[in-house]
PDB file of C-alpha atoms in Angstrom:
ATOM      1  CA  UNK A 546     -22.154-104.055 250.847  1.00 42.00           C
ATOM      2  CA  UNK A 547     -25.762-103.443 250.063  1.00 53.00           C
ATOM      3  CA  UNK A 548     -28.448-104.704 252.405  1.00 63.00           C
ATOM      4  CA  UNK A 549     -31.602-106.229 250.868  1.00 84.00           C
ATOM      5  CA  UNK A 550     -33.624-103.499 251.957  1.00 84.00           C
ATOM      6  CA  UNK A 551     -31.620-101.133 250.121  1.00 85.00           C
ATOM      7  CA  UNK A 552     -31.848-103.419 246.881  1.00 86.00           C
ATOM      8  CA  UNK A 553     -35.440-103.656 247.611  1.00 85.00           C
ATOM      9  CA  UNK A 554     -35.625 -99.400 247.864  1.00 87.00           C
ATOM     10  CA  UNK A 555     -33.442 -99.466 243.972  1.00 87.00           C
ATOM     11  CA  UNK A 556     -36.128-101.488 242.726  1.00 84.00           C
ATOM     12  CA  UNK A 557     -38.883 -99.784 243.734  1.00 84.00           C
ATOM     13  CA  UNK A 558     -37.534 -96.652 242.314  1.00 85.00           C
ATOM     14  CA  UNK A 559     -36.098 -98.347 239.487  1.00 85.00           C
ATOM     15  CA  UNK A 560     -39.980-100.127 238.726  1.00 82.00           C
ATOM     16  CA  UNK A 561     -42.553 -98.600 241.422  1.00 79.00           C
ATOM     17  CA  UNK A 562     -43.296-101.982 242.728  1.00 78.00           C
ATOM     18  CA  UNK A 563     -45.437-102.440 245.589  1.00 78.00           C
ATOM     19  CA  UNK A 564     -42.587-103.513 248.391  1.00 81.00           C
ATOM     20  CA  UNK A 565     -42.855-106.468 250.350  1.00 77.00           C
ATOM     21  CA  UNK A 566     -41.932-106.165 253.238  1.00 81.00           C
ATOM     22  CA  UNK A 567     -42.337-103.922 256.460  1.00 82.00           C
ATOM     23  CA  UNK A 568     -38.387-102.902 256.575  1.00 85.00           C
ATOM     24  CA  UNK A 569     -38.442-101.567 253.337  1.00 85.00           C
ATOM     25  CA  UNK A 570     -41.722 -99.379 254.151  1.00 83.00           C
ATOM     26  CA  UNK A 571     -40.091 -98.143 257.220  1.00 86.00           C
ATOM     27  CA  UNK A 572     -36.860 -97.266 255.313  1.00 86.00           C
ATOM     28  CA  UNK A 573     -38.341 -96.042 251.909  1.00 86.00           C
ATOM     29  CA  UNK A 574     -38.885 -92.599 251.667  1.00 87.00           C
ATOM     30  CA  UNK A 575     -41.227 -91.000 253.804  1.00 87.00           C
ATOM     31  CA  UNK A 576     -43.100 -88.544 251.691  1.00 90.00           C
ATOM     32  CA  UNK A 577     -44.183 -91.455 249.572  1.00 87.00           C
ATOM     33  CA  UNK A 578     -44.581 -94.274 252.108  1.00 87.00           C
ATOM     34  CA  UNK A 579     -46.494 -92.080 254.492  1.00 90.00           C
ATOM     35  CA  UNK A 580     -48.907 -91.192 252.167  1.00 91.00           C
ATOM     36  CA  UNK A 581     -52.843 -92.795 252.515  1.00 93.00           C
ATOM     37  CA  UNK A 582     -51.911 -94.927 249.363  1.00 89.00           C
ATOM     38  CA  UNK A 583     -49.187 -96.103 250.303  1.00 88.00           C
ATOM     39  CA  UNK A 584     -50.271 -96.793 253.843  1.00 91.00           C
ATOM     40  CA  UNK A 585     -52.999 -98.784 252.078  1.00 90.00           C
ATOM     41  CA  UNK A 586     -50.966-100.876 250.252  1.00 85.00           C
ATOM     42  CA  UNK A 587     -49.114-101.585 253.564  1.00 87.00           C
ATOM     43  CA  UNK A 588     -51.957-102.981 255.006  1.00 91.00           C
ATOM     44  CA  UNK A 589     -52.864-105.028 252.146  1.00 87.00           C
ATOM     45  CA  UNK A 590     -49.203-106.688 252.226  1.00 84.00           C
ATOM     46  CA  UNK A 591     -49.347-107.298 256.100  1.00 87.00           C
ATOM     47  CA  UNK A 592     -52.804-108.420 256.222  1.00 92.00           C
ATOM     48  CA  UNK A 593     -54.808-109.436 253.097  1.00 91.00           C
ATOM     49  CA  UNK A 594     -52.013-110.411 250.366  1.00 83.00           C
ATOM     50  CA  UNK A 595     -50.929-113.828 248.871  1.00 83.00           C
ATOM     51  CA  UNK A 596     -48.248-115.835 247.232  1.00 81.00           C
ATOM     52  CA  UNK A 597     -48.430-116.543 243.802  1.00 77.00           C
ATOM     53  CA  UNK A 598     -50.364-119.399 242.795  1.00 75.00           C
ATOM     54  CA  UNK A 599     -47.817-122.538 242.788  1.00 80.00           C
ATOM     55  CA  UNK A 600     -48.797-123.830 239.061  1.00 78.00           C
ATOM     56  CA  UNK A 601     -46.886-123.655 235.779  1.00 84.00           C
ATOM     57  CA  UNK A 602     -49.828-121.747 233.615  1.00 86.00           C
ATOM     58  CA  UNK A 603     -49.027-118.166 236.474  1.00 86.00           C
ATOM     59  CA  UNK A 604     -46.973-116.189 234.412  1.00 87.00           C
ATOM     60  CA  UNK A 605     -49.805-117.283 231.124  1.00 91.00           C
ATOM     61  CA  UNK A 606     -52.683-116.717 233.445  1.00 88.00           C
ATOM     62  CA  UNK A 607     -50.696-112.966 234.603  1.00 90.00           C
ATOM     63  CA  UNK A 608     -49.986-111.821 230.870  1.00 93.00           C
ATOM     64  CA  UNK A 609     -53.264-112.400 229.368  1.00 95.00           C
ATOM     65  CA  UNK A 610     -54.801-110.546 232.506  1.00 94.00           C
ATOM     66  CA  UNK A 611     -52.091-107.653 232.338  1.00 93.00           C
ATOM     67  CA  UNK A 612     -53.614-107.099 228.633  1.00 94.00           C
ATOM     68  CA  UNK A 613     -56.797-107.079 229.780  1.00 95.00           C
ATOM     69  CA  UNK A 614     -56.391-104.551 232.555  1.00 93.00           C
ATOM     70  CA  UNK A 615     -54.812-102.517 230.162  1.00 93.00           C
ATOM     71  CA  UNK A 616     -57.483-102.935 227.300  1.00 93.00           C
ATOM     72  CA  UNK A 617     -60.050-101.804 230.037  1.00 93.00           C
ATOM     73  CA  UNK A 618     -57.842 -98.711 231.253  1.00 91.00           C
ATOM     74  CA  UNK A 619     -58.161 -97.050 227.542  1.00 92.00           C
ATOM     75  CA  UNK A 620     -61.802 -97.157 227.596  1.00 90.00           C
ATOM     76  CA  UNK A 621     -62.822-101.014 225.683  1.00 85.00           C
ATOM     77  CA  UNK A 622     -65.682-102.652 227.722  1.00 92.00           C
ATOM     78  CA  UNK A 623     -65.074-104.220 230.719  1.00 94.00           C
ATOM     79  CA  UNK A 624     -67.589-107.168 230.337  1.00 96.00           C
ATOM     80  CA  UNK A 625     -66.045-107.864 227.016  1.00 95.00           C
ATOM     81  CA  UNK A 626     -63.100-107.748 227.781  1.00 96.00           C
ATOM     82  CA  UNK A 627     -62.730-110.029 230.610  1.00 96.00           C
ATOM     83  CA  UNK A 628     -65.121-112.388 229.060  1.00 97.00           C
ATOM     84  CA  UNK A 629     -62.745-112.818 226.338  1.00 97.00           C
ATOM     85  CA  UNK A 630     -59.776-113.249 228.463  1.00 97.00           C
ATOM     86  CA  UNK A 631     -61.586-116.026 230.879  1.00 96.00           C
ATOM     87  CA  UNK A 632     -61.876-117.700 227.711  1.00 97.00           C
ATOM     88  CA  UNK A 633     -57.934-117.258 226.934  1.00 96.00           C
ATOM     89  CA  UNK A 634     -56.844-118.278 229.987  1.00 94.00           C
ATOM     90  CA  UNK A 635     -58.932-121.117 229.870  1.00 94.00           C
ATOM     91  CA  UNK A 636     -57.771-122.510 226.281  1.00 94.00           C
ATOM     92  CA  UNK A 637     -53.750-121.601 227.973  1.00 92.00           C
ATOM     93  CA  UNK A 638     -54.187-123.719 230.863  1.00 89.00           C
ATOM     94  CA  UNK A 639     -56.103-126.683 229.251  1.00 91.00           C
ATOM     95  CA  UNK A 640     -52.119-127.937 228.495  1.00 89.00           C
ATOM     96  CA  UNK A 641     -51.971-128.034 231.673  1.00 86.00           C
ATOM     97  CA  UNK A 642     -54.806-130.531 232.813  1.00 82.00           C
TER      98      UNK A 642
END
């Protein structure tokens, strides 16, 4: 039987997800979890991150922000960018008001 830290370890490789949880730093592999990043990104999870936001418009809200992100990682302007996706996310989540 597989524990949930081991599932949690299979989809980290399987995605490179940030884990979750202390156990599955502790029992992830050492040359990557012991790295500055990663010891970073511990932190963050034990002291500075949060749940999801509990509201139906997340996973709108998420996509249109992934696309941004990823329009300002090949080089289009930042300002523009996110300008134009505040506006998005705005006109997605007015269904929800």
């Amino acid at each position: 039987m597989t524990t949930d830290t081991e599932l949690r370890l299979k989809w980290f490789d399987f995605r490179g997800y940030v884990p979750v949880r202390d156990e599955t730093f502790e029992k992830g592999p050492a040359d990557v979890f012991n790295t500055d990043p990663w010891q970073i990104m511990l932190y963050e999870v034990n002291n500075t991150a949060e749940p999801r936001p509990a509201t139906p418009g997340y996973r709108e809200y998420e996509d249109i922000l992934m696309k941004a992100f990823k329009d300002i990682q090949v080089g289009e302007s930042v300002e523009n960018i996110l300008n134009d996706a505040a506006k998005e996310i705005d006109n997605a989540l007015k269904k929800y008001e």
